[in-house]
GROMACS .gro file of C-alpha atoms in nm:
model
   74
    1MET     CA    1  -1.685  -9.590   3.910
    2LEU     CA    2  -1.907  -9.450   4.182
    3GLY     CA    3  -1.966  -9.637   4.506
    4ASP     CA    4  -2.304  -9.750   4.627
    5ASN     CA    5  -2.447  -9.479   4.855
    6SER     CA    6  -2.762  -9.663   4.951
    7LEU     CA    7  -2.872  -9.687   5.311
    8LYS     CA    8  -3.114  -9.932   5.467
    9LEU     CA    9  -3.288  -9.846   5.793
   10SER     CA   10  -3.556  -9.990   6.012
   11LEU     CA   11  -3.787  -9.699   6.085
   12PRO     CA   12  -4.034  -9.669   6.369
   13PRO     CA   13  -4.391  -9.727   6.251
   14SER     CA   14  -4.472  -9.358   6.305
   15ILE     CA   15  -4.217  -9.248   6.039
   16SER     CA   16  -4.275  -9.326   5.674
   17ALA     CA   17  -3.989  -9.376   5.430
   18ASP     CA   18  -4.091  -9.052   5.253
   19ASP     CA   19  -4.084  -8.858   5.581
   20ALA     CA   20  -3.741  -9.001   5.664
   21LYS     CA   21  -3.605  -8.896   5.322
   22ILE     CA   22  -3.734  -8.544   5.375
   23MET     CA   23  -3.590  -8.519   5.726
   24LEU     CA   24  -3.253  -8.649   5.607
   25ALA     CA   25  -3.245  -8.409   5.313
   26VAL     CA   26  -3.337  -8.109   5.529
   27LYS     CA   27  -3.072  -8.191   5.788
   28LEU     CA   28  -2.801  -8.256   5.529
   29PHE     CA   29  -2.877  -7.920   5.369
   30GLU     CA   30  -2.895  -7.742   5.705
   31VAL     CA   31  -2.548  -7.860   5.813
   32GLY     CA   32  -2.395  -7.794   5.471
   33LYS     CA   33  -2.337  -8.156   5.371
   34ALA     CA   34  -2.567  -8.137   5.066
   35SER     CA   35  -2.636  -7.859   4.819
   36LEU     CA   36  -2.989  -7.738   4.759
   37GLY     CA   37  -3.012  -7.948   4.443
   38GLN     CA   38  -2.871  -8.258   4.610
   39ALA     CA   39  -3.104  -8.226   4.908
   40ALA     CA   40  -3.405  -8.170   4.682
   41LYS     CA   41  -3.317  -8.486   4.490
   42ILE     CA   42  -3.281  -8.688   4.813
   43SER     CA   43  -3.619  -8.562   4.933
   44GLY     CA   44  -3.787  -8.645   4.603
   45TYR     CA   45  -3.909  -8.287   4.558
   46SER     CA   46  -3.827  -8.020   4.302
   47LYS     CA   47  -3.587  -7.747   4.410
   48ARG     CA   48  -3.873  -7.500   4.435
   49SER     CA   49  -4.085  -7.730   4.654
   50PHE     CA   50  -3.784  -7.814   4.869
   51MET     CA   51  -3.708  -7.443   4.916
   52GLU     CA   52  -4.068  -7.390   5.029
   53MET     CA   53  -4.030  -7.679   5.273
   54LEU     CA   54  -3.713  -7.520   5.413
   55GLY     CA   55  -3.901  -7.194   5.459
   56ARG     CA   56  -4.182  -7.366   5.648
   57ASN     CA   57  -3.919  -7.519   5.876
   58LYS     CA   58  -3.748  -7.178   5.921
   59ILE     CA   59  -3.424  -7.302   5.764
   60PRO     CA   60  -3.253  -7.028   5.564
   61ILE     CA   61  -3.172  -7.105   5.203
   62PHE     CA   62  -2.876  -6.867   5.209
   63ALA     CA   63  -2.628  -6.888   5.496
   64TYR     CA   64  -2.489  -6.539   5.547
   65ASP     CA   65  -2.331  -6.429   5.870
   66ALA     CA   66  -2.385  -6.067   5.977
   67GLN     CA   67  -2.057  -5.944   5.825
   68ASP     CA   68  -2.121  -6.110   5.488
   69LEU     CA   69  -2.472  -5.971   5.476
   70THR     CA   70  -2.348  -5.621   5.556
   71ARG     CA   71  -2.085  -5.640   5.280
   72GLU     CA   72  -2.342  -5.767   5.029
   73THR     CA   73  -2.586  -5.488   5.105
   74GLU     CA   74  -2.331  -5.202   5.093
   0.00000   0.00000   0.00000
């Protein structure tokens, strides 16, 4: 049986619940705590829309360091 992963927060009036979900999803993806699919689901967007949102925020979808990228392109 899965545990309850709900979270209740009191947000400042300037941040909507939808904005908070998006910010949480982006950050979880950025630090590697959520996959692309998981983060998209948290945000309430499709994977494609979430990927576009990541691009607008200059967050790479693929995390390659320089050595990995060099190996992949050889």
